[in-house]
């Protein structure tokens, strides 16, 4: 029986392949940078497109491997804010979530939201809009409404001596496709930023 690679091993393999592609050791020679507009086409470099598509093709193969061998895309993170610590699962950005992974993400959402509520009490809340280029002030009730229509959550922090920004990503569908418009509308997310009163999000 052949060996089944673990989640950590797949991440390591992907990182090595990504480096190889970036260094030009892997190219998809069939990939051409032409989009059909001569003005744009003259600026596109064939090697850059070939590196990118080589890695994307390899990543798709890894995703197929995950599905065929039931290899989870979940890794665990730990975050500490104001002396409170939370461990939670999230899907590695280069992997996909399997059906069992979604069950774990959904189960962890409640605990993660409780942690968010505890560490952001009294902070100003902002919704990321315009593809993350701007923010709109929102209230807790609006966050709760977004929570109700999303499947999973993830949390990050940026902290300096006088600054703390918390980011709550509330998403649905494949997490690896939720951060941009790639998987829309099957996958997507809303980002909520919490900052100290009077401050604005910077991340």
PDB file of C-alpha atoms in Angstrom:
ATOM      1  CA  UNK A   1       0.000   0.000   0.000  1.00  0.00           C
ATOM      2  CA  UNK A   2       1.388   3.403  -0.976  1.00  0.00           C
ATOM      3  CA  UNK A   3       1.935   6.084   1.644  1.00  0.00           C
ATOM      4  CA  UNK A   4      -0.729   8.767   2.119  1.00  0.00           C
ATOM      5  CA  UNK A   5       0.786  12.214   2.628  1.00  0.00           C
ATOM      6  CA  UNK A   6      -0.361  14.220   5.650  1.00  0.00           C
ATOM      7  CA  UNK A   7      -1.671  17.783   5.626  1.00  0.00           C
ATOM      8  CA  UNK A   8       1.707  19.080   6.849  1.00  0.00           C
ATOM      9  CA  UNK A   9       3.556  17.111   4.160  1.00  0.00           C
ATOM     10  CA  UNK A  10       1.295  18.508   1.428  1.00  0.00           C
ATOM     11  CA  UNK A  11       1.950  22.050   2.683  1.00  0.00           C
ATOM     12  CA  UNK A  12       5.705  21.363   2.584  1.00  0.00           C
ATOM     13  CA  UNK A  13       5.449  19.933  -0.953  1.00  0.00           C
ATOM     14  CA  UNK A  14       3.430  22.961  -2.108  1.00  0.00           C
ATOM     15  CA  UNK A  15       5.951  25.387  -0.597  1.00  0.00           C
ATOM     16  CA  UNK A  16       8.825  23.647  -2.364  1.00  0.00           C
ATOM     17  CA  UNK A  17       6.962  23.601  -5.673  1.00  0.00           C
ATOM     18  CA  UNK A  18       6.042  27.274  -5.293  1.00  0.00           C
ATOM     19  CA  UNK A  19       9.723  28.146  -4.797  1.00  0.00           C
ATOM     20  CA  UNK A  20      10.679  26.078  -7.825  1.00  0.00           C
ATOM     21  CA  UNK A  21       8.065  27.856  -9.955  1.00  0.00           C
ATOM     22  CA  UNK A  22       9.115  31.309  -8.721  1.00  0.00           C
ATOM     23  CA  UNK A  23      12.750  30.510  -9.525  1.00  0.00           C
ATOM     24  CA  UNK A  24      11.814  29.432 -13.040  1.00  0.00           C
ATOM     25  CA  UNK A  25      12.559  25.749 -12.497  1.00  0.00           C
ATOM     26  CA  UNK A  26       8.972  24.875 -13.458  1.00  0.00           C
ATOM     27  CA  UNK A  27       7.206  26.436 -16.418  1.00  0.00           C
ATOM     28  CA  UNK A  28       3.966  25.662 -18.190  1.00  0.00           C
ATOM     29  CA  UNK A  29       5.174  26.218 -21.747  1.00  0.00           C
ATOM     30  CA  UNK A  30       1.638  25.930 -23.124  1.00  0.00           C
ATOM     31  CA  UNK A  31       0.588  29.046 -21.185  1.00  0.00           C
ATOM     32  CA  UNK A  32       0.623  32.169 -23.333  1.00  0.00           C
ATOM     33  CA  UNK A  33       0.164  35.664 -21.945  1.00  0.00           C
ATOM     34  CA  UNK A  34      -2.062  36.893 -24.777  1.00  0.00           C
ATOM     35  CA  UNK A  35      -5.452  38.277 -23.752  1.00  0.00           C
ATOM     36  CA  UNK A  36      -6.344  39.398 -27.252  1.00  0.00           C
ATOM     37  CA  UNK A  37      -5.644  43.094 -26.775  1.00  0.00           C
ATOM     38  CA  UNK A  38      -2.374  44.123 -28.495  1.00  0.00           C
ATOM     39  CA  UNK A  39      -1.879  47.086 -26.143  1.00  0.00           C
ATOM     40  CA  UNK A  40      -2.087  44.867 -23.037  1.00  0.00           C
ATOM     41  CA  UNK A  41      -0.392  41.823 -24.586  1.00  0.00           C
ATOM     42  CA  UNK A  42       2.869  43.699 -25.200  1.00  0.00           C
ATOM     43  CA  UNK A  43       3.258  44.256 -21.420  1.00  0.00           C
ATOM     44  CA  UNK A  44       2.648  40.635 -20.388  1.00  0.00           C
ATOM     45  CA  UNK A  45       5.796  38.587 -19.845  1.00  0.00           C
ATOM     46  CA  UNK A  46       5.507  34.968 -21.023  1.00  0.00           C
ATOM     47  CA  UNK A  47       7.781  33.580 -18.297  1.00  0.00           C
ATOM     48  CA  UNK A  48       5.711  35.119 -15.485  1.00  0.00           C
ATOM     49  CA  UNK A  49       2.493  33.596 -16.858  1.00  0.00           C
ATOM     50  CA  UNK A  50       4.232  30.245 -17.364  1.00  0.00           C
ATOM     51  CA  UNK A  51       5.518  30.222 -13.749  1.00  0.00           C
ATOM     52  CA  UNK A  52       2.097  31.146 -12.386  1.00  0.00           C
ATOM     53  CA  UNK A  53       0.154  28.554 -14.394  1.00  0.00           C
ATOM     54  CA  UNK A  54       2.714  25.829 -13.599  1.00  0.00           C
ATOM     55  CA  UNK A  55       2.108  26.367  -9.886  1.00  0.00           C
ATOM     56  CA  UNK A  56      -1.684  26.640 -10.273  1.00  0.00           C
ATOM     57  CA  UNK A  57      -1.738  23.340 -12.177  1.00  0.00           C
ATOM     58  CA  UNK A  58       0.369  21.655  -9.485  1.00  0.00           C
ATOM     59  CA  UNK A  59      -1.887  23.043  -6.748  1.00  0.00           C
ATOM     60  CA  UNK A  60      -4.977  21.674  -8.553  1.00  0.00           C
ATOM     61  CA  UNK A  61      -3.292  18.247  -8.613  1.00  0.00           C
ATOM     62  CA  UNK A  62      -2.717  18.470  -4.839  1.00  0.00           C
ATOM     63  CA  UNK A  63      -6.393  19.383  -4.333  1.00  0.00           C
ATOM     64  CA  UNK A  64      -7.409  16.307  -6.357  1.00  0.00           C
ATOM     65  CA  UNK A  65      -5.063  14.248  -4.172  1.00  0.00           C
ATOM     66  CA  UNK A  66      -6.756  15.638  -1.053  1.00  0.00           C
ATOM     67  CA  UNK A  67     -10.191  14.619  -2.328  1.00  0.00           C
ATOM     68  CA  UNK A  68      -9.092  11.154  -3.458  1.00  0.00           C
ATOM     69  CA  UNK A  69      -7.211  10.346  -0.239  1.00  0.00           C
ATOM     70  CA  UNK A  70      -9.360  12.348   2.201  1.00  0.00           C
ATOM     71  CA  UNK A  71      -6.454  14.491   3.393  1.00  0.00           C
ATOM     72  CA  UNK A  72      -7.719  17.398   5.483  1.00  0.00           C
ATOM     73  CA  UNK A  73      -6.846  20.984   4.605  1.00  0.00           C
ATOM     74  CA  UNK A  74      -7.104  22.090   8.237  1.00  0.00           C
ATOM     75  CA  UNK A  75      -4.246  23.425  10.322  1.00  0.00           C
ATOM     76  CA  UNK A  76      -4.547  24.883  13.824  1.00  0.00           C
ATOM     77  CA  UNK A  77      -3.740  28.428  14.896  1.00  0.00           C
ATOM     78  CA  UNK A  78      -3.374  30.027  18.292  1.00  0.00           C
ATOM     79  CA  UNK A  79      -4.080  33.664  19.017  1.00  0.00           C
ATOM     80  CA  UNK A  80      -3.613  35.587  22.279  1.00  0.00           C
ATOM     81  CA  UNK A  81      -5.272  38.948  22.906  1.00  0.00           C
ATOM     82  CA  UNK A  82      -5.459  40.784  26.246  1.00  0.00           C
ATOM     83  CA  UNK A  83      -4.189  37.686  28.055  1.00  0.00           C
ATOM     84  CA  UNK A  84      -6.910  35.474  26.523  1.00  0.00           C
ATOM     85  CA  UNK A  85      -5.861  32.612  24.223  1.00  0.00           C
ATOM     86  CA  UNK A  86      -7.840  30.751  21.587  1.00  0.00           C
ATOM     87  CA  UNK A  87      -6.871  27.742  19.478  1.00  0.00           C
ATOM     88  CA  UNK A  88      -8.952  27.256  16.365  1.00  0.00           C
ATOM     89  CA  UNK A  89      -8.920  25.373  13.055  1.00  0.00           C
ATOM     90  CA  UNK A  90      -8.600  27.066   9.701  1.00  0.00           C
ATOM     91  CA  UNK A  91      -7.956  25.846   6.180  1.00  0.00           C
ATOM     92  CA  UNK A  92      -4.416  26.437   4.925  1.00  0.00           C
ATOM     93  CA  UNK A  93      -4.515  29.002   2.107  1.00  0.00           C
ATOM     94  CA  UNK A  94      -2.963  26.554  -0.406  1.00  0.00           C
ATOM     95  CA  UNK A  95      -5.301  23.647   0.398  1.00  0.00           C
ATOM     96  CA  UNK A  96      -9.036  22.991   0.130  1.00  0.00           C
ATOM     97  CA  UNK A  97     -11.591  22.083   2.766  1.00  0.00           C
ATOM     98  CA  UNK A  98     -13.136  18.616   2.640  1.00  0.00           C
ATOM     99  CA  UNK A  99     -16.710  17.959   3.891  1.00  0.00           C
ATOM    100  CA  UNK A 100     -15.373  16.844   7.305  1.00  0.00           C
ATOM    101  CA  UNK A 101     -13.266  20.037   7.478  1.00  0.00           C
ATOM    102  CA  UNK A 102     -16.420  22.132   7.064  1.00  0.00           C
ATOM    103  CA  UNK A 103     -17.962  20.330  10.032  1.00  0.00           C
ATOM    104  CA  UNK A 104     -14.934  21.282  12.169  1.00  0.00           C
ATOM    105  CA  UNK A 105     -15.016  24.893  10.953  1.00  0.00           C
ATOM    106  CA  UNK A 106     -18.727  25.224  11.701  1.00  0.00           C
ATOM    107  CA  UNK A 107     -18.283  23.669  15.160  1.00  0.00           C
ATOM    108  CA  UNK A 108     -15.405  26.068  15.954  1.00  0.00           C
ATOM    109  CA  UNK A 109     -17.340  29.156  14.809  1.00  0.00           C
ATOM    110  CA  UNK A 110     -19.282  29.532  18.090  1.00  0.00           C
ATOM    111  CA  UNK A 111     -16.157  29.467  20.281  1.00  0.00           C
ATOM    112  CA  UNK A 112     -14.337  31.821  17.934  1.00  0.00           C
ATOM    113  CA  UNK A 113     -17.208  34.332  17.991  1.00  0.00           C
ATOM    114  CA  UNK A 114     -17.335  34.206  21.800  1.00  0.00           C
ATOM    115  CA  UNK A 115     -13.614  35.015  21.872  1.00  0.00           C
ATOM    116  CA  UNK A 116     -14.150  37.876  19.371  1.00  0.00           C
ATOM    117  CA  UNK A 117     -16.950  39.338  21.526  1.00  0.00           C
ATOM    118  CA  UNK A 118     -14.768  39.166  24.663  1.00  0.00           C
ATOM    119  CA  UNK A 119     -11.682  40.842  23.196  1.00  0.00           C
ATOM    120  CA  UNK A 120     -13.436  43.508  21.078  1.00  0.00           C
ATOM    121  CA  UNK A 121     -15.857  44.846  23.702  1.00  0.00           C
ATOM    122  CA  UNK A 122     -15.872  48.654  23.482  1.00  0.00           C
ATOM    123  CA  UNK A 123     -13.920  48.755  20.209  1.00  0.00           C
ATOM    124  CA  UNK A 124     -15.081  50.483  17.030  1.00  0.00           C
ATOM    125  CA  UNK A 125     -16.269  48.080  14.321  1.00  0.00           C
ATOM    126  CA  UNK A 126     -15.790  48.540  10.578  1.00  0.00           C
ATOM    127  CA  UNK A 127     -16.964  46.494   7.590  1.00  0.00           C
ATOM    128  CA  UNK A 128     -14.451  46.155   4.773  1.00  0.00           C
ATOM    129  CA  UNK A 129     -16.020  47.410   1.512  1.00  0.00           C
ATOM    130  CA  UNK A 130     -14.950  48.077  -2.064  1.00  0.00           C
ATOM    131  CA  UNK A 131     -12.726  44.949  -2.168  1.00  0.00           C
ATOM    132  CA  UNK A 132     -10.905  45.993   1.002  1.00  0.00           C
ATOM    133  CA  UNK A 133     -10.037  49.477  -0.230  1.00  0.00           C
ATOM    134  CA  UNK A 134     -12.385  51.222   2.211  1.00  0.00           C
ATOM    135  CA  UNK A 135     -14.287  50.705   5.468  1.00  0.00           C
ATOM    136  CA  UNK A 136     -17.770  51.536   6.767  1.00  0.00           C
ATOM    137  CA  UNK A 137     -18.546  51.891  10.478  1.00  0.00           C
ATOM    138  CA  UNK A 138     -21.044  49.263  11.661  1.00  0.00           C
ATOM    139  CA  UNK A 139     -22.659  48.167  14.921  1.00  0.00           C
ATOM    140  CA  UNK A 140     -22.734  44.833  16.751  1.00  0.00           C
ATOM    141  CA  UNK A 141     -26.258  44.051  15.452  1.00  0.00           C
ATOM    142  CA  UNK A 142     -25.000  44.358  11.858  1.00  0.00           C
ATOM    143  CA  UNK A 143     -22.123  41.988  12.626  1.00  0.00           C
ATOM    144  CA  UNK A 144     -24.623  39.532  14.139  1.00  0.00           C
ATOM    145  CA  UNK A 145     -26.681  39.677  10.928  1.00  0.00           C
ATOM    146  CA  UNK A 146     -23.605  38.786   8.852  1.00  0.00           C
ATOM    147  CA  UNK A 147     -22.750  35.967  11.279  1.00  0.00           C
ATOM    148  CA  UNK A 148     -26.187  34.399  10.695  1.00  0.00           C
ATOM    149  CA  UNK A 149     -25.640  34.028   6.942  1.00  0.00           C
ATOM    150  CA  UNK A 150     -22.067  32.703   7.007  1.00  0.00           C
ATOM    151  CA  UNK A 151     -20.689  29.202   7.629  1.00  0.00           C
ATOM    152  CA  UNK A 152     -17.264  29.651   9.201  1.00  0.00           C
ATOM    153  CA  UNK A 153     -15.011  32.258  10.796  1.00  0.00           C
ATOM    154  CA  UNK A 154     -11.332  33.092  11.153  1.00  0.00           C
ATOM    155  CA  UNK A 155      -9.583  35.726  13.243  1.00  0.00           C
ATOM    156  CA  UNK A 156      -6.316  37.722  13.048  1.00  0.00           C
ATOM    157  CA  UNK A 157      -4.703  40.535  15.019  1.00  0.00           C
ATOM    158  CA  UNK A 158      -2.193  43.342  14.448  1.00  0.00           C
ATOM    159  CA  UNK A 159      -0.804  44.810  17.650  1.00  0.00           C
ATOM    160  CA  UNK A 160       1.724  47.461  18.641  1.00  0.00           C
ATOM    161  CA  UNK A 161       2.197  49.322  21.903  1.00  0.00           C
ATOM    162  CA  UNK A 162      -0.678  51.768  21.329  1.00  0.00           C
ATOM    163  CA  UNK A 163      -2.546  50.030  18.525  1.00  0.00           C
ATOM    164  CA  UNK A 164      -4.675  46.902  18.270  1.00  0.00           C
ATOM    165  CA  UNK A 165      -6.633  45.837  15.225  1.00  0.00           C
ATOM    166  CA  UNK A 166      -8.649  42.627  15.147  1.00  0.00           C
ATOM    167  CA  UNK A 167      -9.966  41.142  11.915  1.00  0.00           C
ATOM    168  CA  UNK A 168     -12.898  38.737  11.838  1.00  0.00           C
ATOM    169  CA  UNK A 169     -13.381  36.955   8.512  1.00  0.00           C
ATOM    170  CA  UNK A 170     -16.889  35.527   8.160  1.00  0.00           C
ATOM    171  CA  UNK A 171     -17.157  33.241   5.157  1.00  0.00           C
ATOM    172  CA  UNK A 172     -18.972  30.586   3.195  1.00  0.00           C
ATOM    173  CA  UNK A 173     -17.837  27.971   0.694  1.00  0.00           C
ATOM    174  CA  UNK A 174     -14.171  27.092   0.118  1.00  0.00           C
ATOM    175  CA  UNK A 175     -11.960  29.222   2.402  1.00  0.00           C
ATOM    176  CA  UNK A 176      -9.132  29.215  -0.176  1.00  0.00           C
ATOM    177  CA  UNK A 177     -11.466  30.965  -2.643  1.00  0.00           C
ATOM    178  CA  UNK A 178     -13.276  33.204  -0.161  1.00  0.00           C
ATOM    179  CA  UNK A 179     -10.735  36.011   0.178  1.00  0.00           C
ATOM    180  CA  UNK A 180     -11.098  37.221  -3.396  1.00  0.00           C
ATOM    181  CA  UNK A 181     -13.764  37.092  -6.096  1.00  0.00           C
ATOM    182  CA  UNK A 182     -12.436  33.828  -7.604  1.00  0.00           C
ATOM    183  CA  UNK A 183     -15.102  31.573  -6.131  1.00  0.00           C
ATOM    184  CA  UNK A 184     -17.994  34.039  -6.067  1.00  0.00           C
ATOM    185  CA  UNK A 185     -20.869  33.417  -5.402  1.00  0.00           C
ATOM    186  CA  UNK A 186     -20.268  29.853  -4.150  1.00  0.00           C
ATOM    187  CA  UNK A 187     -17.415  31.076  -1.917  1.00  0.00           C
ATOM    188  CA  UNK A 188     -16.862  34.453  -0.339  1.00  0.00           C
ATOM    189  CA  UNK A 189     -16.408  36.352   2.895  1.00  0.00           C
ATOM    190  CA  UNK A 190     -17.042  39.569   4.761  1.00  0.00           C
ATOM    191  CA  UNK A 191     -14.294  41.148   6.864  1.00  0.00           C
ATOM    192  CA  UNK A 192     -15.037  42.946  10.130  1.00  0.00           C
ATOM    193  CA  UNK A 193     -12.298  45.127  11.653  1.00  0.00           C
ATOM    194  CA  UNK A 194     -12.234  46.120  15.320  1.00  0.00           C
ATOM    195  CA  UNK A 195     -10.006  48.984  16.475  1.00  0.00           C
ATOM    196  CA  UNK A 196      -9.651  51.081  19.621  1.00  0.00           C
ATOM    197  CA  UNK A 197     -12.173  53.951  19.819  1.00  0.00           C
ATOM    198  CA  UNK A 198     -11.232  56.822  17.510  1.00  0.00           C
ATOM    199  CA  UNK A 199      -8.805  54.780  15.408  1.00  0.00           C
ATOM    200  CA  UNK A 200      -9.246  53.517  11.847  1.00  0.00           C
ATOM    201  CA  UNK A 201      -8.317  50.109  10.404  1.00  0.00           C
ATOM    202  CA  UNK A 202      -4.922  49.951   8.731  1.00  0.00           C
ATOM    203  CA  UNK A 203      -4.865  46.308   7.548  1.00  0.00           C
TER     204      UNK A 203
END
